[in-house]
PDB file of C-alpha atoms in Angstrom:
ATOM      1  CA  ALA A   1     101.058 107.195 101.047  1.00 94.00           C
ATOM      2  CA  ILE A   2      99.079 104.007 100.551  1.00 96.00           C
ATOM      3  CA  GLN A   3     101.157 100.909 101.282  1.00 97.00           C
ATOM      4  CA  MET A   4     100.645  97.795  99.188  1.00 98.00           C
ATOM      5  CA  THR A   5     101.590  94.550 100.935  1.00 98.00           C
ATOM      6  CA  GLN A   6     102.001  91.716  98.459  1.00 98.00           C
ATOM      7  CA  SER A   7     102.391  88.060  99.364  1.00 97.00           C
ATOM      8  CA  PRO A   8     104.072  85.725  99.015  1.00 97.00           C
ATOM      9  CA  SER A   9     107.379  87.256  97.915  1.00 98.00           C
ATOM     10  CA  SER A  10     108.137  84.082  96.007  1.00 97.00           C
ATOM     11  CA  LEU A  11     106.613  80.715  95.299  1.00 97.00           C
ATOM     12  CA  SER A  12     107.524  77.486  93.562  1.00 96.00           C
ATOM     13  CA  ALA A  13     104.891  75.787  91.458  1.00 96.00           C
ATOM     14  CA  SER A  14     104.528  73.196  88.744  1.00 95.00           C
ATOM     15  CA  VAL A  15     102.997  73.501  85.310  1.00 95.00           C
ATOM     16  CA  GLY A  16      99.253  73.042  85.693  1.00 96.00           C
ATOM     17  CA  ASP A  17      99.104  74.295  89.275  1.00 96.00           C
ATOM     18  CA  ARG A  18      96.652  76.914  90.447  1.00 97.00           C
ATOM     19  CA  VAL A  19      98.523  79.949  91.796  1.00 97.00           C
ATOM     20  CA  THR A  20      97.184  82.751  93.969  1.00 98.00           C
ATOM     21  CA  ILE A  21      98.926  86.037  94.803  1.00 98.00           C
ATOM     22  CA  THR A  22      97.467  88.625  97.135  1.00 98.00           C
ATOM     23  CA  CYS A  23      97.847  92.359  97.663  1.00 98.00           C
ATOM     24  CA  ARG A  24      96.541  94.273 100.638  1.00 98.00           C
ATOM     25  CA  ALA A  25      96.212  98.055 100.642  1.00 98.00           C
ATOM     26  CA  SER A  26      96.757 100.060 103.815  1.00 98.00           C
ATOM     27  CA  GLN A  27      93.508 101.922 103.098  1.00 97.00           C
ATOM     28  CA  GLY A  28      90.569 101.429 100.786  1.00 97.00           C
ATOM     29  CA  ILE A  29      91.282 101.934  97.098  1.00 97.00           C
ATOM     30  CA  ARG A  30      87.898 100.865  95.652  1.00 96.00           C
ATOM     31  CA  ASN A  31      88.827  98.667  92.675  1.00 96.00           C
ATOM     32  CA  ASP A  32      91.702 100.892  91.510  1.00 96.00           C
ATOM     33  CA  LEU A  33      94.266  98.137  91.191  1.00 97.00           C
ATOM     34  CA  GLY A  34      96.271  96.616  88.374  1.00 98.00           C
ATOM     35  CA  TRP A  35      98.335  93.457  88.100  1.00 98.00           C
ATOM     36  CA  TYR A  36     101.508  93.271  86.016  1.00 98.00           C
ATOM     37  CA  GLN A  37     103.802  90.498  84.822  1.00 98.00           C
ATOM     38  CA  GLN A  38     107.502  91.125  84.346  1.00 98.00           C
ATOM     39  CA  LYS A  39     110.018  88.782  82.771  1.00 98.00           C
ATOM     40  CA  PRO A  40     113.783  89.277  83.201  1.00 95.00           C
ATOM     41  CA  GLY A  41     115.136  92.164  81.170  1.00 95.00           C
ATOM     42  CA  LYS A  42     111.678  93.168  79.953  1.00 97.00           C
ATOM     43  CA  ALA A  43     109.186  95.897  80.801  1.00 98.00           C
ATOM     44  CA  PRO A  44     106.162  94.970  82.898  1.00 98.00           C
ATOM     45  CA  LYS A  45     103.012  93.947  81.048  1.00 98.00           C
ATOM     46  CA  LEU A  46      99.473  94.759  82.174  1.00 98.00           C
ATOM     47  CA  LEU A  47      97.389  91.666  82.913  1.00 98.00           C
ATOM     48  CA  ILE A  48      94.423  92.891  84.951  1.00 98.00           C
ATOM     49  CA  TYR A  49      92.999  96.396  85.421  1.00 97.00           C
ATOM     50  CA  ALA A  50      90.267  97.727  87.690  1.00 97.00           C
ATOM     51  CA  ALA A  51      90.972  94.728  89.954  1.00 97.00           C
ATOM     52  CA  SER A  52      89.124  92.176  87.835  1.00 98.00           C
ATOM     53  CA  SER A  53      89.090  93.220  84.155  1.00 98.00           C
ATOM     54  CA  LEU A  54      91.260  91.185  81.818  1.00 98.00           C
ATOM     55  CA  GLN A  55      93.464  93.276  79.551  1.00 97.00           C
ATOM     56  CA  SER A  56      93.007  92.589  75.853  1.00 95.00           C
ATOM     57  CA  GLY A  57      95.178  89.734  74.611  1.00 96.00           C
ATOM     58  CA  VAL A  58      95.853  88.266  78.050  1.00 98.00           C
ATOM     59  CA  PRO A  59      94.985  84.566  78.423  1.00 97.00           C
ATOM     60  CA  SER A  60      91.821  83.781  80.340  1.00 98.00           C
ATOM     61  CA  ARG A  61      93.711  81.633  82.870  1.00 98.00           C
ATOM     62  CA  PHE A  62      94.572  84.948  84.547  1.00 98.00           C
ATOM     63  CA  SER A  63      91.898  86.471  86.736  1.00 98.00           C
ATOM     64  CA  GLY A  64      91.667  89.128  89.414  1.00 98.00           C
ATOM     65  CA  SER A  65      89.291  89.788  92.256  1.00 98.00           C
ATOM     66  CA  GLY A  66      88.815  92.052  95.227  1.00 98.00           C
ATOM     67  CA  SER A  67      87.774  95.526  96.199  1.00 97.00           C
ATOM     68  CA  GLY A  68      88.587  97.961  98.971  1.00 97.00           C
ATOM     69  CA  THR A  69      91.748  96.662 100.615  1.00 98.00           C
ATOM     70  CA  ASP A  70      92.147  93.016  99.614  1.00 98.00           C
ATOM     71  CA  PHE A  71      92.948  91.813  96.123  1.00 98.00           C
ATOM     72  CA  THR A  72      93.898  88.537  94.480  1.00 98.00           C
ATOM     73  CA  LEU A  73      95.528  87.487  91.233  1.00 98.00           C
ATOM     74  CA  THR A  74      94.861  83.884  90.243  1.00 98.00           C
ATOM     75  CA  ILE A  75      96.477  81.818  87.524  1.00 98.00           C
ATOM     76  CA  SER A  76      94.143  78.872  87.059  1.00 97.00           C
ATOM     77  CA  SER A  77      96.601  76.519  85.362  1.00 96.00           C
ATOM     78  CA  LEU A  78     100.227  77.643  85.350  1.00 96.00           C
ATOM     79  CA  GLN A  79     101.948  77.489  81.969  1.00 95.00           C
ATOM     80  CA  PRO A  80     105.715  77.500  81.236  1.00 93.00           C
ATOM     81  CA  GLU A  81     105.522  81.078  79.949  1.00 95.00           C
ATOM     82  CA  ASP A  82     103.964  82.277  83.227  1.00 96.00           C
ATOM     83  CA  PHE A  83     107.158  81.926  85.250  1.00 93.00           C
ATOM     84  CA  ALA A  84     107.894  85.569  85.989  1.00 97.00           C
ATOM     85  CA  THR A  85     107.565  88.232  88.665  1.00 98.00           C
ATOM     86  CA  TYR A  86     104.148  89.722  89.343  1.00 98.00           C
ATOM     87  CA  TYR A  87     103.376  93.154  90.802  1.00 98.00           C
ATOM     88  CA  CYS A  88     100.239  94.917  91.935  1.00 98.00           C
ATOM     89  CA  LEU A  89      99.866  98.693  91.514  1.00 98.00           C
ATOM     90  CA  GLN A  90      97.342 100.907  93.255  1.00 97.00           C
ATOM     91  CA  ASP A  91      95.860 103.428  90.842  1.00 94.00           C
ATOM     92  CA  ASN A  92      93.732 105.256  93.393  1.00 94.00           C
ATOM     93  CA  ASN A  93      95.866 108.255  94.251  1.00 92.00           C
ATOM     94  CA  TYR A  94      99.352 109.691  94.162  1.00 94.00           C
ATOM     95  CA  PRO A  95     101.954 108.695  95.054  1.00 96.00           C
ATOM     96  CA  ARG A  96     101.256 105.510  93.160  1.00 97.00           C
ATOM     97  CA  THR A  97     102.579 102.474  94.984  1.00 98.00           C
ATOM     98  CA  PHE A  98     103.509  98.983  93.905  1.00 98.00           C
ATOM     99  CA  GLY A  99     103.519  95.752  95.824  1.00 98.00           C
ATOM    100  CA  GLN A 100     106.948  94.282  96.537  1.00 98.00           C
ATOM    101  CA  GLY A 101     106.542  91.643  93.820  1.00 98.00           C
ATOM    102  CA  THR A 102     106.015  87.875  93.732  1.00 98.00           C
ATOM    103  CA  LYS A 103     108.526  85.734  91.880  1.00 98.00           C
ATOM    104  CA  VAL A 104     106.898  82.601  90.483  1.00 98.00           C
ATOM    105  CA  GLU A 105     109.507  79.880  89.987  1.00 95.00           C
ATOM    106  CA  ILE A 106     109.472  76.381  88.595  1.00 86.00           C
ATOM    107  CA  LYS A 107     109.222  73.592  91.163  1.00 85.00           C
TER     108      LYS A 107
ATOM    109  CA  GLU B   1     100.574 100.306  67.514  1.00 95.00           C
ATOM    110  CA  VAL B   2     101.373 102.124  70.732  1.00 96.00           C
ATOM    111  CA  GLN B   3     105.104 102.673  71.152  1.00 98.00           C
ATOM    112  CA  LEU B   4     107.055 104.384  73.897  1.00 98.00           C
ATOM    113  CA  ALA B   5     110.793 104.731  73.373  1.00 98.00           C
ATOM    114  CA  GLU B   6     113.016 106.075  76.142  1.00 98.00           C
ATOM    115  CA  SER B   7     116.464 107.529  75.555  1.00 98.00           C
ATOM    116  CA  GLY B   8     119.034 109.617  77.374  1.00 98.00           C
ATOM    117  CA  GLY B   9     120.229 107.178  80.002  1.00 97.00           C
ATOM    118  CA  GLY B  10     123.874 106.563  80.745  1.00 97.00           C
ATOM    119  CA  LEU B  11     126.634 106.865  83.310  1.00 98.00           C
ATOM    120  CA  VAL B  12     126.759 110.069  85.355  1.00 98.00           C
ATOM    121  CA  GLN B  13     128.722 111.099  88.415  1.00 98.00           C
ATOM    122  CA  PRO B  14     127.012 111.783  91.743  1.00 98.00           C
ATOM    123  CA  GLY B  15     125.694 115.325  91.761  1.00 98.00           C
ATOM    124  CA  GLY B  16     125.375 115.362  87.994  1.00 98.00           C
ATOM    125  CA  SER B  17     122.390 115.813  85.717  1.00 98.00           C
ATOM    126  CA  LEU B  18     120.692 113.847  83.001  1.00 98.00           C
ATOM    127  CA  ARG B  19     117.617 114.387  80.832  1.00 98.00           C
ATOM    128  CA  LEU B  20     115.516 111.433  79.768  1.00 98.00           C
ATOM    129  CA  THR B  21     113.242 111.572  76.746  1.00 98.00           C
ATOM    130  CA  CYS B  22     110.313 109.338  75.864  1.00 98.00           C
ATOM    131  CA  ALA B  23     109.146 109.427  72.253  1.00 98.00           C
ATOM    132  CA  ALA B  24     105.531 108.359  71.899  1.00 98.00           C
ATOM    133  CA  SER B  25     103.816 107.092  68.770  1.00 98.00           C
ATOM    134  CA  GLY B  26     100.749 105.171  67.695  1.00 97.00           C
ATOM    135  CA  PHE B  27      98.257 107.090  69.829  1.00 97.00           C
ATOM    136  CA  SER B  28      97.027 110.590  70.534  1.00 97.00           C
ATOM    137  CA  PHE B  29      99.762 111.577  72.968  1.00 98.00           C
ATOM    138  CA  SER B  30      98.140 114.837  74.046  1.00 97.00           C
ATOM    139  CA  SER B  31      95.089 112.952  75.346  1.00 97.00           C
ATOM    140  CA  TYR B  32      96.952 110.795  77.863  1.00 97.00           C
ATOM    141  CA  GLU B  33      98.445 111.235  81.290  1.00 97.00           C
ATOM    142  CA  MET B  34     101.988 109.929  81.570  1.00 98.00           C
ATOM    143  CA  ASN B  35     104.264 108.652  84.305  1.00 98.00           C
ATOM    144  CA  TRP B  36     107.865 107.678  84.926  1.00 98.00           C
ATOM    145  CA  VAL B  37     108.542 104.491  86.875  1.00 98.00           C
ATOM    146  CA  ARG B  38     111.970 103.148  87.813  1.00 98.00           C
ATOM    147  CA  GLN B  39     113.493  99.866  88.865  1.00 98.00           C
ATOM    148  CA  ALA B  40     116.831  99.620  90.645  1.00 98.00           C
ATOM    149  CA  PRO B  41     118.952  96.586  89.695  1.00 97.00           C
ATOM    150  CA  GLY B  42     117.403  93.440  91.161  1.00 96.00           C
ATOM    151  CA  LYS B  43     114.700  95.429  92.952  1.00 97.00           C
ATOM    152  CA  GLY B  44     110.998  96.139  92.583  1.00 98.00           C
ATOM    153  CA  LEU B  45     109.145  98.879  90.760  1.00 98.00           C
ATOM    154  CA  GLU B  46     108.990 102.446  92.095  1.00 98.00           C
ATOM    155  CA  TRP B  47     106.714 105.185  90.763  1.00 98.00           C
ATOM    156  CA  VAL B  48     108.691 108.401  90.174  1.00 98.00           C
ATOM    157  CA  SER B  49     106.543 111.109  88.625  1.00 98.00           C
ATOM    158  CA  TYR B  50     103.224 111.959  86.919  1.00 98.00           C
ATOM    159  CA  ILE B  51     102.122 114.605  84.448  1.00 98.00           C
ATOM    160  CA  SER B  52      98.621 115.399  83.263  1.00 97.00           C
ATOM    161  CA  SER B  53      97.682 115.358  79.598  1.00 97.00           C
ATOM    162  CA  SER B  54      98.029 119.120  79.265  1.00 97.00           C
ATOM    163  CA  GLY B  55     101.112 119.320  81.467  1.00 96.00           C
ATOM    164  CA  SER B  56      99.400 121.569  83.971  1.00 97.00           C
ATOM    165  CA  ALA B  57      99.590 119.107  86.867  1.00 97.00           C
ATOM    166  CA  THR B  58     102.612 117.176  88.085  1.00 98.00           C
ATOM    167  CA  TYR B  59     103.373 114.929  91.050  1.00 98.00           C
ATOM    168  CA  TYR B  60     106.607 113.465  92.377  1.00 98.00           C
ATOM    169  CA  ALA B  61     107.764 110.732  94.706  1.00 98.00           C
ATOM    170  CA  ASP B  62     109.270 112.121  97.892  1.00 97.00           C
ATOM    171  CA  SER B  63     112.575 110.476  96.955  1.00 97.00           C
ATOM    172  CA  VAL B  64     112.978 112.751  93.894  1.00 98.00           C
ATOM    173  CA  LYS B  65     110.992 115.850  94.826  1.00 98.00           C
ATOM    174  CA  GLY B  66     113.005 119.002  94.312  1.00 97.00           C
ATOM    175  CA  ARG B  67     115.590 117.217  92.142  1.00 98.00           C
ATOM    176  CA  PHE B  68     113.585 115.807  89.209  1.00 98.00           C
ATOM    177  CA  THR B  69     111.258 117.689  86.857  1.00 98.00           C
ATOM    178  CA  ILE B  70     108.748 116.043  84.544  1.00 98.00           C
ATOM    179  CA  SER B  71     107.547 117.840  81.432  1.00 98.00           C
ATOM    180  CA  ARG B  72     106.037 117.158  78.037  1.00 98.00           C
ATOM    181  CA  ASP B  73     105.821 118.622  74.562  1.00 98.00           C
ATOM    182  CA  ASN B  74     102.550 117.528  72.989  1.00 98.00           C
ATOM    183  CA  ALA B  75     103.516 118.999  69.644  1.00 98.00           C
ATOM    184  CA  LYS B  76     106.531 116.704  69.572  1.00 98.00           C
ATOM    185  CA  ASN B  77     104.800 113.695  71.187  1.00 98.00           C
ATOM    186  CA  SER B  78     107.516 113.650  73.793  1.00 98.00           C
ATOM    187  CA  LEU B  79     107.806 113.208  77.549  1.00 98.00           C
ATOM    188  CA  TYR B  80     110.845 114.303  79.535  1.00 98.00           C
ATOM    189  CA  LEU B  81     112.436 113.771  82.912  1.00 98.00           C
ATOM    190  CA  GLN B  82     115.100 116.245  83.960  1.00 98.00           C
ATOM    191  CA  MET B  83     117.165 114.714  86.723  1.00 98.00           C
ATOM    192  CA  ASN B  84     119.487 116.923  88.782  1.00 98.00           C
ATOM    193  CA  SER B  85     121.638 116.315  91.856  1.00 98.00           C
ATOM    194  CA  LEU B  86     121.758 112.624  91.049  1.00 98.00           C
ATOM    195  CA  ARG B  87     122.613 110.130  93.765  1.00 98.00           C
ATOM    196  CA  ALA B  88     123.813 106.552  93.710  1.00 98.00           C
ATOM    197  CA  GLU B  89     120.350 105.445  94.806  1.00 98.00           C
ATOM    198  CA  ASP B  90     118.885 106.894  91.611  1.00 98.00           C
ATOM    199  CA  THR B  91     120.613 104.128  89.652  1.00 98.00           C
ATOM    200  CA  ALA B  92     117.828 102.255  87.893  1.00 98.00           C
ATOM    201  CA  VAL B  93     116.083 101.450  84.657  1.00 98.00           C
ATOM    202  CA  TYR B  94     113.640 104.267  83.992  1.00 98.00           C
ATOM    203  CA  TYR B  95     110.387 103.434  82.232  1.00 98.00           C
ATOM    204  CA  CYS B  96     108.020 105.811  80.499  1.00 98.00           C
ATOM    205  CA  THR B  97     104.410 104.681  80.981  1.00 98.00           C
ATOM    206  CA  ARG B  98     101.023 105.685  79.613  1.00 98.00           C
ATOM    207  CA  ARG B  99      97.981 105.989  81.803  1.00 96.00           C
ATOM    208  CA  ALA B 100      94.583 105.378  80.245  1.00 93.00           C
ATOM    209  CA  HIS B 101      91.372 106.434  81.925  1.00 89.00           C
ATOM    210  CA  TYR B 102      89.786 103.531  83.860  1.00 88.00           C
ATOM    211  CA  VAL B 103      92.449 101.087  82.638  1.00 92.00           C
ATOM    212  CA  GLY B 104      95.366 102.665  84.440  1.00 91.00           C
ATOM    213  CA  THR B 105      98.979 102.211  83.412  1.00 95.00           C
ATOM    214  CA  ASP B 106      98.633 100.165  80.251  1.00 95.00           C
ATOM    215  CA  TYR B 107     101.765 100.652  78.151  1.00 97.00           C
ATOM    216  CA  TRP B 108     105.431 100.746  79.099  1.00 98.00           C
ATOM    217  CA  GLY B 109     108.513 101.643  77.144  1.00 98.00           C
ATOM    218  CA  GLN B 110     111.517  99.330  77.049  1.00 97.00           C
ATOM    219  CA  GLY B 111     113.358 101.405  79.632  1.00 98.00           C
ATOM    220  CA  THR B 112     116.627 103.303  79.752  1.00 98.00           C
ATOM    221  CA  LEU B 113     119.369 102.595  82.287  1.00 98.00           C
ATOM    222  CA  VAL B 114     120.711 105.387  84.439  1.00 98.00           C
ATOM    223  CA  THR B 115     123.860 104.631  86.414  1.00 98.00           C
ATOM    224  CA  VAL B 116     125.091 107.109  89.005  1.00 98.00           C
ATOM    225  CA  SER B 117     128.644 106.309  89.983  1.00 97.00           C
ATOM    226  CA  SER B 118     132.041 107.921  90.287  1.00 96.00           C
TER     227      SER B 118
END
C-alpha cells in the first residue's frame, strides 16, 4: 500500500499568515491527490483535487501543487474559518490512503 | 443538490453484526463509484471499502477484509456496508463517499457512529 506522510501534524498560526502543509507519497502517484478540510463534528470537505485544481466554491486563498511524490497545500492568508484539520488522500490506487492529518490552531 | 445520508449505526457487542445504509440523492447514483471511509474517535481518516458503479468490482482494506461486505442497489439509489464479526477497533464514524472521475472523492455524507462494546 502507498504510504502518505503528512507534515506537520499540527501548527499554530495567526490570522493573515501563510500556511503550508506537505504530503509525501511512498511511491509516485502522478497528480492523483486530494486535499480535505475537516472541522470538529463535521464530514471532510474537498478543497483541492488532482493536486492543484480548486474545487468549485472553495476560496482562492487555497492552492495545491506537486506531482509524483511531493505535494503541498498552501493557504495564502489564513482566515478565522480556516482553523481545522487538513488531510491529503491519494487517489492513485487501492487501498486508498490518507495522510495523518494536520491540525491548524490559532496562535 | 448531492446528498448522501448514512443510517444503521449504533451500539453492538463484539462479534456482532451491523448493516449500514447510505441513501443517495441529487445525482445519477448508478454512474458513480462509491466508497466507505471511517474515523475512530479522535483519530484520522481510514479508507474502508470501494465499489464500482455497476457493483461488479469491490475492494477492501486489509483491516476489514473477510468481515465486511460492500454492495449497492442502483434501483434504490442505495449503498450498503454489511459488517460482521465486529471488533472494538471497528468503533468509528462511518462515512459514505462519492467518487467522481478525475475529481476523486468529492462528496461525503454526515456519517453514522458505530460503537462496538460489551
